[in-house]
């Protein structure tokens, strides 16, 4: 089996009043193979090593699950998680 080579595609940047500019990213392989969480994270950090992104989990009625595509929302460059949500700071001191 060939190893997966995920690609990161920038779809759009939108202005969120409370956060600033948020960039919608699509991560997938050309063959749309299933990726692990680590593979998605590695693809993201290979392109944006110093940025934070979130993945949203919708309610059942809003689920779109027609292809093995992973959507991330990259937060503004200066964005940092609220205290207690950055596990590296929490556990590494």
PDB file of C-alpha atoms in Angstrom:
ATOM      1  CA  UNK A   1       0.000   0.000   0.000  1.00  0.00           C
ATOM      2  CA  UNK A   2       1.327   3.460  -0.929  1.00  0.00           C
ATOM      3  CA  UNK A   3       1.891   5.928   1.923  1.00  0.00           C
ATOM      4  CA  UNK A   4      -0.568   8.808   2.086  1.00  0.00           C
ATOM      5  CA  UNK A   5       0.732  12.217   1.037  1.00  0.00           C
ATOM      6  CA  UNK A   6      -1.768  14.751   2.342  1.00  0.00           C
ATOM      7  CA  UNK A   7      -1.975  18.158   0.729  1.00  0.00           C
ATOM      8  CA  UNK A   8      -3.043  21.394   2.415  1.00  0.00           C
ATOM      9  CA  UNK A   9      -5.258  23.668   0.359  1.00  0.00           C
ATOM     10  CA  UNK A  10      -6.294  27.172   1.442  1.00  0.00           C
ATOM     11  CA  UNK A  11      -9.960  27.652   0.582  1.00  0.00           C
ATOM     12  CA  UNK A  12     -10.862  31.086   1.942  1.00  0.00           C
ATOM     13  CA  UNK A  13     -10.194  33.599   4.683  1.00  0.00           C
ATOM     14  CA  UNK A  14     -13.140  35.082   6.518  1.00  0.00           C
ATOM     15  CA  UNK A  15     -13.318  37.840   9.095  1.00  0.00           C
ATOM     16  CA  UNK A  16     -14.752  36.683  12.406  1.00  0.00           C
ATOM     17  CA  UNK A  17     -15.655  39.709  14.558  1.00  0.00           C
ATOM     18  CA  UNK A  18     -14.455  38.164  17.833  1.00  0.00           C
ATOM     19  CA  UNK A  19     -11.300  36.493  16.460  1.00  0.00           C
ATOM     20  CA  UNK A  20     -10.140  38.312  13.353  1.00  0.00           C
ATOM     21  CA  UNK A  21      -9.209  36.563  10.118  1.00  0.00           C
ATOM     22  CA  UNK A  22      -9.803  32.802  10.145  1.00  0.00           C
ATOM     23  CA  UNK A  23      -8.539  30.726   7.214  1.00  0.00           C
ATOM     24  CA  UNK A  24     -10.416  27.633   6.042  1.00  0.00           C
ATOM     25  CA  UNK A  25      -8.013  24.826   5.107  1.00  0.00           C
ATOM     26  CA  UNK A  26      -8.738  21.535   3.375  1.00  0.00           C
ATOM     27  CA  UNK A  27      -6.431  18.570   3.988  1.00  0.00           C
ATOM     28  CA  UNK A  28      -6.720  15.462   1.827  1.00  0.00           C
ATOM     29  CA  UNK A  29      -4.706  13.090  -0.307  1.00  0.00           C
ATOM     30  CA  UNK A  30      -5.166  13.064  -4.096  1.00  0.00           C
ATOM     31  CA  UNK A  31      -6.828   9.627  -3.721  1.00  0.00           C
ATOM     32  CA  UNK A  32      -8.955  10.743  -0.736  1.00  0.00           C
ATOM     33  CA  UNK A  33      -7.503   8.046   1.498  1.00  0.00           C
ATOM     34  CA  UNK A  34      -8.327   8.031   5.176  1.00  0.00           C
ATOM     35  CA  UNK A  35      -5.833   9.893   7.353  1.00  0.00           C
ATOM     36  CA  UNK A  36      -5.038   9.588  11.024  1.00  0.00           C
ATOM     37  CA  UNK A  37      -5.168  12.589  13.334  1.00  0.00           C
ATOM     38  CA  UNK A  38      -1.348  12.644  13.362  1.00  0.00           C
ATOM     39  CA  UNK A  39      -1.166  12.682   9.549  1.00  0.00           C
ATOM     40  CA  UNK A  40      -3.571  15.635   9.393  1.00  0.00           C
ATOM     41  CA  UNK A  41      -1.579  17.435  12.095  1.00  0.00           C
ATOM     42  CA  UNK A  42       1.743  16.732  10.333  1.00  0.00           C
ATOM     43  CA  UNK A  43       0.389  18.056   7.025  1.00  0.00           C
ATOM     44  CA  UNK A  44      -0.860  21.214   8.750  1.00  0.00           C
ATOM     45  CA  UNK A  45       2.343  21.863  10.712  1.00  0.00           C
ATOM     46  CA  UNK A  46       4.524  21.212   7.655  1.00  0.00           C
ATOM     47  CA  UNK A  47       2.934  24.291   6.072  1.00  0.00           C
ATOM     48  CA  UNK A  48       2.062  26.334   9.186  1.00  0.00           C
ATOM     49  CA  UNK A  49       4.434  25.201  11.984  1.00  0.00           C
ATOM     50  CA  UNK A  50       3.692  28.079  14.375  1.00  0.00           C
ATOM     51  CA  UNK A  51      -0.071  28.426  13.981  1.00  0.00           C
ATOM     52  CA  UNK A  52      -3.137  27.173  15.818  1.00  0.00           C
ATOM     53  CA  UNK A  53      -6.124  25.615  14.054  1.00  0.00           C
ATOM     54  CA  UNK A  54      -9.365  24.019  15.131  1.00  0.00           C
ATOM     55  CA  UNK A  55     -11.495  21.228  13.691  1.00  0.00           C
ATOM     56  CA  UNK A  56     -15.245  21.473  14.234  1.00  0.00           C
ATOM     57  CA  UNK A  57     -17.507  18.538  15.004  1.00  0.00           C
ATOM     58  CA  UNK A  58     -21.052  19.374  13.858  1.00  0.00           C
ATOM     59  CA  UNK A  59     -24.350  18.103  15.187  1.00  0.00           C
ATOM     60  CA  UNK A  60     -25.820  15.168  13.277  1.00  0.00           C
ATOM     61  CA  UNK A  61     -28.113  17.380  11.183  1.00  0.00           C
ATOM     62  CA  UNK A  62     -25.170  19.416   9.804  1.00  0.00           C
ATOM     63  CA  UNK A  63     -22.765  16.565   9.045  1.00  0.00           C
ATOM     64  CA  UNK A  64     -21.235  16.485   5.552  1.00  0.00           C
ATOM     65  CA  UNK A  65     -19.278  13.246   5.184  1.00  0.00           C
ATOM     66  CA  UNK A  66     -19.018  12.470   1.483  1.00  0.00           C
ATOM     67  CA  UNK A  67     -15.226  12.228   1.105  1.00  0.00           C
ATOM     68  CA  UNK A  68     -12.168  11.755   3.264  1.00  0.00           C
ATOM     69  CA  UNK A  69     -11.468  15.466   3.508  1.00  0.00           C
ATOM     70  CA  UNK A  70     -10.433  17.171   6.720  1.00  0.00           C
ATOM     71  CA  UNK A  71     -11.376  20.811   7.286  1.00  0.00           C
ATOM     72  CA  UNK A  72      -9.394  22.992   9.664  1.00  0.00           C
ATOM     73  CA  UNK A  73      -9.930  26.611  10.591  1.00  0.00           C
ATOM     74  CA  UNK A  74      -6.581  28.335  11.069  1.00  0.00           C
ATOM     75  CA  UNK A  75      -6.755  31.064  13.662  1.00  0.00           C
ATOM     76  CA  UNK A  76      -5.083  34.493  13.430  1.00  0.00           C
ATOM     77  CA  UNK A  77      -1.306  34.513  13.862  1.00  0.00           C
ATOM     78  CA  UNK A  78      -1.405  36.157  17.304  1.00  0.00           C
ATOM     79  CA  UNK A  79      -4.185  33.885  18.617  1.00  0.00           C
ATOM     80  CA  UNK A  80      -3.406  31.808  21.694  1.00  0.00           C
ATOM     81  CA  UNK A  81      -5.732  29.412  23.529  1.00  0.00           C
ATOM     82  CA  UNK A  82      -7.370  30.529  26.760  1.00  0.00           C
ATOM     83  CA  UNK A  83      -5.566  29.581  29.948  1.00  0.00           C
ATOM     84  CA  UNK A  84      -6.074  25.920  30.747  1.00  0.00           C
ATOM     85  CA  UNK A  85      -6.664  24.859  27.129  1.00  0.00           C
ATOM     86  CA  UNK A  86      -2.988  24.736  26.063  1.00  0.00           C
ATOM     87  CA  UNK A  87      -2.043  21.288  27.316  1.00  0.00           C
ATOM     88  CA  UNK A  88       1.668  21.794  26.593  1.00  0.00           C
ATOM     89  CA  UNK A  89       1.735  24.710  29.037  1.00  0.00           C
ATOM     90  CA  UNK A  90      -0.447  22.860  31.516  1.00  0.00           C
ATOM     91  CA  UNK A  91       1.656  19.686  31.670  1.00  0.00           C
ATOM     92  CA  UNK A  92       5.130  20.994  30.866  1.00  0.00           C
ATOM     93  CA  UNK A  93       4.842  23.983  33.152  1.00  0.00           C
TER      94      UNK A  93
END
